[in-house]
CSV table of C-alpha atoms and ligand atoms in Angstrom, one decimal:
chain,number,residue,atom,x,y,z
A,1,MET,CA,-15.5,-1.4,-22.7
A,2,SER,CA,-11.9,-1.0,-21.6
A,3,VAL,CA,-10.5,0.0,-18.3
A,4,MET,CA,-9.7,3.9,-19.7
A,5,ASP,CA,-13.2,4.2,-20.2
A,6,LEU,CA,-13.4,4.7,-16.4
A,7,ALA,CA,-10.6,7.2,-16.4
A,8,ARG,CA,-11.7,10.9,-16.4
A,9,ALA,CA,-12.5,12.5,-19.5
A,10,GLU,CA,-10.1,15.6,-18.9
A,11,ILE,CA,-7.1,13.7,-17.7
A,12,ARG,CA,-7.6,11.1,-20.8
A,13,ALA,CA,-7.1,14.8,-22.9
A,14,LEU,CA,-3.9,16.1,-20.5
A,15,ASN,CA,-0.9,16.9,-21.8
A,16,GLY,CA,1.1,15.6,-18.4
A,17,TYR,CA,3.6,18.5,-17.5
A,18,SER,CA,6.9,17.7,-19.6
A,19,SER,CA,9.9,18.0,-17.9
A,20,ALA,CA,13.3,18.9,-19.0
A,21,ARG,CA,14.6,15.4,-17.9
A,22,MET,CA,11.5,14.3,-19.9
A,23,GLU,CA,12.4,16.0,-23.2
A,24,ALA,CA,16.0,15.5,-23.6
A,25,GLY,CA,17.9,12.9,-21.7
A,26,GLN,CA,21.8,12.6,-22.0
A,27,ALA,CA,24.3,14.7,-23.3
A,28,ALA,CA,27.9,16.4,-22.9
A,29,VAL,CA,26.7,19.8,-22.0
A,30,MET,CA,22.8,19.9,-20.3
A,31,LEU,CA,21.5,23.5,-20.3
A,32,ASN,CA,17.9,22.3,-20.2
A,33,ALA,CA,16.5,22.2,-16.2
A,34,ASN,CA,18.1,25.5,-15.1
A,35,GLU,CA,20.2,23.3,-13.0
A,36,SER,CA,23.5,24.3,-10.7
A,37,PRO,CA,26.6,22.9,-12.8
A,38,TRP,CA,28.4,22.1,-9.9
A,39,PRO,CA,27.0,19.8,-7.5
A,40,PRO,CA,26.5,20.9,-3.6
A,41,ALA,CA,29.7,19.0,-2.4
A,42,ALA,CA,32.5,17.3,-3.6
A,43,THR,CA,30.6,13.5,-2.2
A,44,LEU,CA,27.5,14.1,-3.7
A,45,VAL,CA,28.2,13.9,-7.7
A,46,GLU,CA,25.1,14.4,-10.0
A,47,LEU,CA,22.9,15.9,-7.1
A,48,ASN,CA,23.2,19.4,-9.0
A,49,ARG,CA,20.7,17.2,-12.5
A,50,TYR,CA,17.0,16.9,-11.8
A,51,PRO,CA,16.6,12.8,-11.5
A,52,GLU,CA,14.6,10.4,-14.1
A,53,PRO,CA,11.1,11.0,-13.3
A,54,GLN,CA,10.9,7.5,-13.6
A,55,PRO,CA,14.0,5.8,-13.4
A,56,ALA,CA,14.2,3.3,-15.8
A,57,ARG,CA,16.4,0.8,-13.9
A,58,LEU,CA,14.4,0.8,-11.5
A,59,LEU,CA,11.3,0.3,-13.3
A,60,ALA,CA,13.3,-2.8,-15.2
A,61,ARG,CA,14.2,-4.0,-11.4
A,62,LEU,CA,10.7,-3.8,-10.1
A,63,ALA,CA,9.4,-5.3,-12.8
A,64,GLU,CA,11.7,-8.4,-13.2
A,65,LEU,CA,11.1,-8.9,-9.2
A,66,TYR,CA,6.8,-8.3,-9.4
A,67,ASP,CA,7.3,-10.5,-13.4
A,68,VAL,CA,5.6,-7.8,-15.3
A,69,GLU,CA,6.7,-5.4,-17.8
A,70,ALA,CA,8.4,-2.3,-17.0
A,71,ASN,CA,5.3,-0.6,-19.0
A,72,GLN,CA,3.2,-2.1,-16.1
A,73,VAL,CA,5.2,-0.2,-13.3
A,74,PHE,CA,4.4,3.1,-12.4
A,75,ALA,CA,7.0,3.9,-9.1
A,76,GLY,CA,6.4,6.9,-6.5
A,77,ARG,CA,7.0,8.2,-3.3
A,78,GLY,CA,5.7,4.9,-1.3
A,79,SER,CA,2.2,3.4,-2.3
A,80,ASP,CA,0.6,5.9,-0.9
A,81,GLU,CA,1.3,8.2,-3.7
A,82,ALA,CA,-0.6,5.7,-5.8
A,83,ILE,CA,-3.9,5.4,-4.2
A,84,ASP,CA,-3.9,9.7,-4.3
A,85,LEU,CA,-2.9,9.7,-8.5
A,86,LEU,CA,-5.4,6.7,-8.6
A,87,LEU,CA,-8.3,8.6,-7.1
A,88,ARG,CA,-7.6,11.7,-9.8
A,89,VAL,CA,-7.1,10.0,-12.6
A,90,PHE,CA,-10.5,7.7,-12.0
A,91,CYS,CA,-12.7,9.9,-10.1
A,92,ARG,CA,-14.7,13.2,-10.3
A,93,PRO,CA,-15.0,15.1,-7.5
A,94,GLY,CA,-18.8,15.2,-6.1
A,95,ARG,CA,-19.8,12.6,-8.9
A,96,ASP,CA,-17.6,9.1,-8.6
A,97,THR,CA,-17.4,6.8,-5.9
A,98,VAL,CA,-15.1,4.9,-4.7
A,99,LEU,CA,-15.3,1.1,-2.4
A,100,ILE,CA,-13.6,0.2,0.6
A,101,ALA,CA,-14.0,-2.8,2.9
A,102,PRO,CA,-13.5,-1.2,6.2
A,103,PRO,CA,-11.9,-1.3,8.9
A,104,THR,CA,-9.2,-1.6,6.3
A,105,PHE,CA,-6.3,1.1,5.7
A,106,GLY,CA,-7.3,5.1,6.2
A,107,MET,CA,-5.1,6.2,3.3
A,108,TYR,CA,-8.1,5.2,1.0
A,109,ARG,CA,-10.6,7.6,2.3
A,110,VAL,CA,-7.9,10.5,3.1
A,111,ALA,CA,-7.1,10.4,-0.6
A,112,ALA,CA,-10.9,10.1,-1.9
A,113,THR,CA,-12.1,12.9,0.3
A,114,ILE,CA,-9.4,15.2,-0.1
A,115,GLN,CA,-10.4,14.6,-4.3
A,116,GLY,CA,-14.1,15.6,-3.2
A,117,VAL,CA,-15.3,11.4,-3.9
A,118,ALA,CA,-17.6,9.6,-2.2
A,119,VAL,CA,-17.1,6.6,0.1
A,120,ARG,CA,-19.1,3.6,-0.1
A,121,GLU,CA,-18.5,0.6,1.9
A,122,ALA,CA,-19.0,-3.1,2.2
A,123,PRO,CA,-18.1,-3.6,6.1
A,124,LEU,CA,-16.1,-6.6,7.0
A,125,ARG,CA,-18.6,-9.3,8.6
A,126,ARG,CA,-17.3,-9.8,12.1
A,127,GLY,CA,-15.2,-6.9,11.9
A,128,HIS,CA,-12.8,-9.3,10.1
A,129,GLU,CA,-14.1,-11.7,7.4
A,130,PHE,CA,-14.2,-10.6,3.8
A,131,ASP,CA,-17.8,-10.9,2.1
A,132,PRO,CA,-17.3,-10.7,-1.9
A,133,GLN,CA,-21.3,-10.8,-2.0
A,134,ALA,CA,-21.6,-8.2,-0.1
A,135,LEU,CA,-18.5,-5.9,-1.6
A,136,LEU,CA,-20.8,-6.9,-5.3
A,137,ALA,CA,-23.7,-5.8,-3.6
A,138,ALA,CA,-22.5,-2.6,-3.2
A,139,VAL,CA,-21.1,-1.5,-6.8
A,140,ASP,CA,-22.8,0.9,-8.5
A,141,GLN,CA,-22.5,2.5,-11.7
A,142,HIS,CA,-20.7,5.7,-10.0
A,143,THR,CA,-17.8,3.2,-8.5
A,144,ARG,CA,-14.9,3.8,-10.1
A,145,LEU,CA,-12.5,2.0,-8.1
A,146,VAL,CA,-13.1,-0.5,-5.5
A,147,PHE,CA,-10.3,-0.8,-3.1
A,148,LEU,CA,-9.1,-4.1,-1.2
A,149,CYS,CA,-6.6,-5.4,1.0
A,150,SER,CA,-5.1,-8.4,1.2
A,151,PRO,CA,-3.6,-8.9,3.9
A,152,ASN,CA,-6.1,-6.5,5.0
A,153,ASN,CA,-4.0,-3.6,7.5
A,154,PRO,CA,-5.5,-3.6,10.4
A,155,THR,CA,-6.7,-6.8,10.6
A,156,GLY,CA,-4.2,-9.4,8.9
A,157,GLY,CA,-6.7,-11.2,7.2
A,158,LEU,CA,-5.8,-12.6,3.6
A,159,ILE,CA,-8.7,-12.6,0.8
A,160,PRO,CA,-7.6,-15.6,-1.6
A,161,LEU,CA,-6.9,-15.0,-5.3
A,162,PRO,CA,-9.6,-17.2,-6.9
A,163,ILE,CA,-12.1,-14.7,-4.7
A,164,ILE,CA,-10.0,-11.8,-6.3
A,165,ALA,CA,-9.7,-13.0,-9.7
A,166,ARG,CA,-13.9,-13.7,-9.5
A,167,LEU,CA,-14.1,-10.1,-8.5
A,168,ALA,CA,-11.9,-8.9,-11.1
A,169,ALA,CA,-13.9,-10.7,-13.7
A,170,GLU,CA,-17.7,-9.5,-12.1
A,171,LEU,CA,-16.2,-6.1,-12.3
A,172,GLN,CA,-14.7,-5.8,-16.0
A,173,GLY,CA,-16.1,-2.7,-17.7
A,174,ARG,CA,-17.4,-1.6,-14.1
A,175,ALA,CA,-14.8,-0.5,-11.9
A,176,LEU,CA,-11.1,-1.1,-11.4
A,177,LEU,CA,-10.1,-3.4,-8.9
A,178,VAL,CA,-7.4,-2.3,-6.9
A,179,VAL,CA,-5.2,-4.8,-4.6
A,180,ASP,CA,-3.1,-3.2,-1.9
A,181,GLU,CA,-0.6,-6.0,-0.9
A,182,ALA,CA,2.0,-3.9,1.1
A,183,TYR,CA,1.7,-7.3,3.4
A,184,ILE,CA,2.1,-10.0,0.6
A,185,GLU,CA,5.2,-11.1,1.5
A,186,PHE,CA,4.3,-12.1,5.0
A,187,ALA,CA,1.6,-13.7,3.7
A,188,GLY,CA,3.4,-16.6,1.5
A,189,SER,CA,0.7,-16.5,-1.3
A,190,ALA,CA,0.9,-15.2,-4.5
A,191,SER,CA,0.2,-12.2,-5.9
A,192,ALA,CA,-2.5,-10.8,-7.7
A,193,THR,CA,-0.1,-9.4,-10.8
A,194,ARG,CA,-0.9,-12.5,-11.9
A,195,LEU,CA,-4.6,-11.7,-12.8
A,196,LEU,CA,-3.0,-8.6,-15.4
A,197,ALA,CA,-2.6,-11.1,-17.7
A,198,GLU,CA,-6.0,-11.4,-18.3
A,199,GLN,CA,-7.7,-8.3,-16.7
A,200,ASP,CA,-7.2,-5.0,-17.8
A,201,ASN,CA,-9.4,-3.2,-14.7
A,202,VAL,CA,-6.9,-4.9,-12.0
A,203,ALA,CA,-4.4,-2.7,-10.4
A,204,VAL,CA,-1.9,-4.1,-7.9
A,205,LEU,CA,-0.2,-2.1,-5.1
A,206,ARG,CA,3.1,-3.0,-3.8
A,207,THR,CA,5.6,-1.4,-1.5
A,208,LEU,CA,9.4,-1.2,-0.2
A,209,SER,CA,8.1,-0.3,3.4
A,210,LYS,CA,7.6,-3.1,5.1
A,211,ALA,CA,9.1,-6.6,3.8
A,212,TRP,CA,12.1,-4.7,1.9
A,213,ALA,CA,12.9,-1.9,5.3
A,214,LEU,CA,13.1,1.3,3.4
A,215,ALA,CA,9.7,2.9,4.8
A,216,GLY,CA,12.7,5.8,5.0
A,217,ALA,CA,13.1,5.8,1.2
A,218,ARG,CA,9.6,6.0,0.1
A,219,VAL,CA,9.4,3.6,-2.6
A,220,GLY,CA,6.1,2.1,-4.3
A,221,CYS,CA,4.5,0.9,-6.8
A,222,LEU,CA,1.1,0.8,-8.3
A,223,LEU,CA,1.1,-2.4,-11.1
A,224,ALA,CA,-1.3,-2.3,-14.0
A,225,ALA,CA,-2.7,-2.3,-17.6
A,226,PRO,CA,0.2,0.2,-19.6
A,227,ALA,CA,-2.5,2.6,-20.0
A,228,VAL,CA,-3.5,2.5,-16.7
A,229,ILE,CA,0.2,3.3,-15.7
A,230,ALA,CA,0.8,5.6,-18.8
A,231,LEU,CA,-2.8,7.7,-17.1
A,232,LEU,CA,-0.6,7.8,-13.7
A,233,ARG,CA,2.3,9.2,-14.9
A,234,ARG,CA,0.4,11.9,-16.8
A,235,VAL,CA,-0.8,13.5,-13.0
A,236,MET,CA,2.3,12.5,-11.3
A,237,ALA,CA,4.3,15.1,-9.6
A,238,PRO,CA,7.5,16.4,-12.6
A,239,TYR,CA,10.1,14.4,-10.3
A,240,PRO,CA,8.9,12.2,-7.9
A,241,LEU,CA,11.8,9.7,-6.8
A,242,PRO,CA,14.7,11.6,-5.4
A,243,SER,CA,18.0,9.7,-6.5
A,244,PRO,CA,19.5,8.9,-3.4
A,245,CYS,CA,16.1,7.2,-2.6
A,246,VAL,CA,16.2,5.2,-5.8
A,247,GLU,CA,20.5,4.2,-5.5
A,248,ILE,CA,19.2,3.0,-2.1
A,249,ALA,CA,16.1,1.1,-3.3
A,250,LEU,CA,18.3,-0.7,-6.0
A,251,ALA,CA,20.8,-1.7,-3.9
A,252,VAL,CA,18.8,-2.8,-1.5
A,253,LEU,CA,16.6,-5.0,-3.9
A,254,ALA,CA,19.7,-6.9,-5.1
A,255,ASP,CA,19.8,-8.7,-1.8
A,256,VAL,CA,16.4,-11.1,-1.7
A,257,THR,CA,18.1,-13.5,0.6
A,258,ALA,CA,18.2,-10.6,2.9
A,259,MET,CA,14.7,-10.3,2.6
A,260,GLU,CA,13.4,-13.2,3.0
A,261,SER,CA,15.5,-13.9,6.1
A,262,ARG,CA,13.8,-10.9,7.9
A,263,VAL,CA,10.5,-11.9,6.6
A,264,ALA,CA,11.0,-15.5,7.9
A,265,LEU,CA,11.8,-14.4,11.3
A,266,LEU,CA,8.8,-11.8,11.8
A,267,VAL,CA,6.5,-14.6,10.7
A,268,ALA,CA,8.3,-17.0,13.2
A,269,GLU,CA,7.8,-14.5,15.8
A,270,ARG,CA,4.3,-13.3,14.8
A,271,GLN,CA,2.9,-17.5,15.0
A,272,ARG,CA,5.1,-17.3,18.9
A,273,MET,CA,2.9,-13.7,19.5
A,274,ALA,CA,-0.4,-14.9,18.7
A,275,ALA,CA,-0.1,-17.9,20.9
A,276,ALA,CA,1.3,-16.2,23.8
A,277,LEU,CA,-1.4,-13.2,23.4
A,278,ALA,CA,-4.2,-15.7,23.5
A,279,GLY,CA,-3.5,-17.4,26.6
A,280,LEU,CA,-3.3,-14.1,28.3
A,281,PRO,CA,-5.9,-13.1,30.7
A,282,MET,CA,-6.9,-9.7,29.2
A,283,VAL,CA,-6.9,-11.1,25.2
A,284,ARG,CA,-10.3,-11.9,24.2
A,285,GLU,CA,-9.6,-12.8,20.6
A,286,VAL,CA,-5.8,-12.5,18.6
A,287,LEU,CA,-7.7,-12.2,14.5
A,288,PRO,CA,-5.9,-14.4,12.4
A,289,SER,CA,-3.3,-12.3,10.7
A,290,ALA,CA,-0.9,-13.2,7.0
A,291,ALA,CA,0.8,-10.0,7.9
A,292,ASN,CA,3.7,-8.6,10.2
A,293,PHE,CA,1.1,-7.2,12.9
A,294,LEU,CA,-1.4,-8.6,15.0
A,295,CYS,CA,-5.5,-7.1,15.9
A,296,VAL,CA,-5.9,-8.3,19.2
A,297,ARG,CA,-9.2,-7.8,21.3
A,298,VAL,CA,-8.8,-6.8,25.3
A,299,ASP,CA,-10.4,-6.0,27.7
A,300,ASP,CA,-10.3,-1.9,28.4
A,301,ALA,CA,-8.2,-1.3,25.2
A,302,ALA,CA,-7.6,2.6,26.3
A,303,ARG,CA,-6.5,1.4,29.3
A,304,VAL,CA,-3.9,-1.4,28.2
A,305,TRP,CA,-3.3,0.8,25.6
A,306,ARG,CA,-1.9,3.8,28.3
A,307,GLU,CA,-0.1,1.0,30.7
A,308,LEU,CA,2.0,-0.5,27.7
A,309,ALA,CA,3.4,3.1,27.1
A,310,ALA,CA,4.3,3.3,30.4
A,311,HIS,CA,6.2,0.7,30.4
A,312,GLY,CA,7.9,1.9,27.0
A,313,VAL,CA,5.9,0.0,25.1
A,314,ILE,CA,3.6,1.5,21.6
A,315,VAL,CA,1.1,-0.3,20.0
A,316,ARG,CA,-1.9,1.2,17.7
A,317,ASP,CA,-4.9,1.7,19.3
A,318,VAL,CA,-7.7,0.8,16.3
A,319,SER,CA,-10.5,0.1,19.0
A,320,ARG,CA,-12.2,3.5,17.3
A,321,GLN,CA,-13.1,1.5,13.9
A,322,SER,CA,-16.0,0.1,13.5
A,323,GLY,CA,-15.8,-3.9,13.7
A,324,ILE,CA,-13.1,-4.0,15.9
A,325,GLU,CA,-14.1,-2.2,19.0
A,326,GLY,CA,-11.7,-2.9,22.0
A,327,CYS,CA,-8.9,-4.1,19.4
A,328,LEU,CA,-5.3,-3.4,20.2
A,329,ARG,CA,-2.5,-3.8,16.8
A,330,PHE,CA,0.7,-4.9,17.9
A,331,GLY,CA,3.5,-5.1,15.2
A,332,VAL,CA,5.6,-8.1,15.3
A,333,GLY,CA,9.3,-6.5,16.4
A,334,THR,CA,12.5,-8.0,17.1
A,335,ALA,CA,12.0,-11.3,19.6
A,336,MET,CA,13.2,-9.0,22.1
A,337,GLU,CA,10.5,-6.3,21.7
A,338,ASN,CA,8.2,-9.0,21.4
A,339,ASP,CA,8.9,-9.9,24.6
A,340,ALA,CA,9.4,-6.7,26.3
A,341,LEU,CA,5.3,-6.3,25.4
A,342,LEU,CA,4.6,-9.7,26.4
A,343,ALA,CA,6.2,-8.6,30.0
A,344,ALA,CA,4.4,-5.0,30.0
A,345,LEU,CA,1.1,-6.6,29.2
A,346,ALA,CA,1.9,-9.4,32.3
A,347,SER,CA,2.4,-6.3,34.6
A,348,THR,CA,-0.3,-4.8,33.3
A,349,ARG,CA,-2.5,-7.3,34.7
A,350,VAL,CA,-1.2,-7.4,38.1
A,351,ALA,CA,-2.2,-3.8,38.3
A,352,ALA,CA,-5.1,-4.6,37.1
B,1,PLP,C1,1.7,0.8,5.0
B,1,PLP,C2,0.6,0.8,3.8
B,1,PLP,C3,1.2,1.2,2.9
B,1,PLP,C4,1.9,2.5,2.3
B,1,PLP,O1,3.0,1.9,1.6
B,1,PLP,P1,4.7,3.2,1.5
B,1,PLP,O2,4.7,3.5,2.4
B,1,PLP,O3,3.0,4.5,1.4
B,1,PLP,O4,4.3,2.7,0.4
B,1,PLP,C5,0.2,0.9,1.8
B,1,PLP,N1,-0.9,0.2,2.0
B,1,PLP,C6,-1.2,-0.3,3.4
B,1,PLP,C7,-2.2,-1.4,3.3
B,1,PLP,C8,-0.1,-0.1,4.3
B,1,PLP,O5,-0.2,-0.8,5.7
């Protein structure tokens, strides 16, 4: 059984929208897309033309970066778009289900709910320890997608690659294992993309929004078997990637060293902050993090959040999520920003 048998029959049979840019590439006279023949301003050359739906240069660069083939890359408006498209390709409303390991990233549930797809849960032990046995036990004949987030947002925990490999093998023919690696650069560990060579039921989400500092450009991708990528391209928006964003992404992706030094600084700050936070009287637990944030259990999370806000420091209140009650998520910023957080926490204690 191939992963294609898990996809919705109507998507397998669908002829996706055929845009003018797909039907014919480049010629001296382009009169097939009802575009303006003039750019909107002298400095905005070529913006009168629709962009390539899947820009060849961007796909080539991402394939090189992630060590896959270009036909294994879908590039979209952030990895959020790929999550949505996976739901639409693989899950029939009211019938199929997806499986998540909460507390985890909220978009899996949002995309499932929009598609009319029920979400089953295999919660993390003690709110932050991944439990592969519980996950497998929750898979049934309705499961189409299993979302793993590694490092996990909002807890920061990393799932070791051998465990992901074993799960992929167990799920072969039963479900597509989607590994969201939005923060993998901060973990310093190998990507699940290396499993793609042996398993067609693995898909990996990557993004330029975090380590690459490009959240504003909205570029992310799915890496998967060519057949899965082809299905996503059938249901994607006609022109998902604005050409200025593609150019900016290519320019930023040219400087790997700059990305690596940002990541090194943030990892060092994460370690400094984890130690400093653990020493504060209102802190009960700092969860181990392989990402660019720390999930921290405090006394009276709502009050700490308000006091920090009053000091001009905004953090994420995740205390209402099951398993991480009482926790706040602190993003790791510059050394100065992190010091501001520590100073605000110190004065919160005084005010108590
Ligand atoms: C930030 C984040 C993403 C998404 O990002 P895009 O900006 O849409 O690429 C995906 N997954 C997780 C777990 C995230 O935290």
